[in-house]
XYZ file of C-alpha atoms in Angstrom:
80
model
C 79.424 243.428 145.682
C 77.937 245.186 148.343
C 75.920 243.811 151.556
C 72.784 245.754 150.788
C 70.723 242.817 151.154
C 71.411 242.477 154.741
C 69.720 245.876 155.236
C 66.332 244.272 154.346
C 66.473 242.749 157.709
C 65.562 243.965 161.180
C 68.410 245.244 163.703
C 67.414 242.362 165.986
C 67.438 239.958 163.085
C 71.075 241.340 162.368
C 72.121 240.666 166.091
C 70.820 237.210 166.112
C 72.873 236.111 163.366
C 76.682 237.498 163.121
C 77.182 236.089 159.786
C 74.151 237.686 157.865
C 76.624 239.928 155.807
C 78.611 237.103 154.627
C 75.840 234.930 153.743
C 73.695 237.556 151.817
C 76.883 238.521 149.802
C 77.745 234.868 149.191
C 73.897 234.153 148.062
C 74.129 237.406 145.865
C 77.539 236.009 144.155
C 75.547 232.602 143.702
C 72.675 234.526 141.982
C 74.866 236.614 139.748
C 77.296 233.731 138.880
C 74.213 231.308 137.948
C 72.490 234.029 135.798
C 75.476 234.674 133.996
C 76.330 231.002 133.228
C 72.779 230.619 132.043
C 73.020 233.661 129.966
C 76.137 232.432 128.343
C 74.613 229.099 127.336
C 71.479 230.889 125.711
C 73.895 233.128 123.650
C 75.589 230.033 122.527
C 72.105 228.402 121.732
C 71.044 231.440 119.823
C 74.149 231.303 117.765
C 73.734 227.610 116.990
C 69.957 228.361 116.105
C 71.116 231.141 113.700
C 73.677 228.885 112.218
C 71.137 226.225 111.520
C 68.708 228.998 109.848
C 66.127 229.155 112.613
C 65.952 232.901 113.171
C 62.722 232.750 115.628
C 64.542 230.329 117.883
C 67.682 232.432 117.798
C 65.597 235.514 118.615
C 63.898 233.860 121.609
C 67.020 232.586 122.856
C 69.046 235.880 122.436
C 65.904 237.662 124.442
C 65.961 235.223 126.887
C 69.694 235.462 127.416
C 69.412 239.281 128.014
C 66.648 239.067 130.480
C 68.544 236.254 132.554
C 71.656 238.377 132.742
C 69.507 241.531 133.890
C 67.320 239.660 136.270
C 69.400 240.058 139.437
C 70.236 243.510 138.853
C 66.813 244.232 138.100
C 65.417 242.206 141.394
C 67.887 243.772 143.505
C 67.207 247.658 142.354
C 63.341 247.328 142.087
C 62.767 244.662 144.670
C 60.704 242.253 142.831
């Protein structure tokens, strides 16, 4: 992970906080980890729905898992 999030702050804000890079990098790791865990849960839910015969529920869980897995990357690269 790179500390590109800290580049969004002004030089004065970066000088005021010496730990800006460390904190922004830690928060980025939290977002990536949380999205990974949630997407794994949704993939497992999709497999369970498919086994139960609920095709629509499985498709919605699968789409949700893919969107959640890509969300931090999209938010970082496209500034949502």
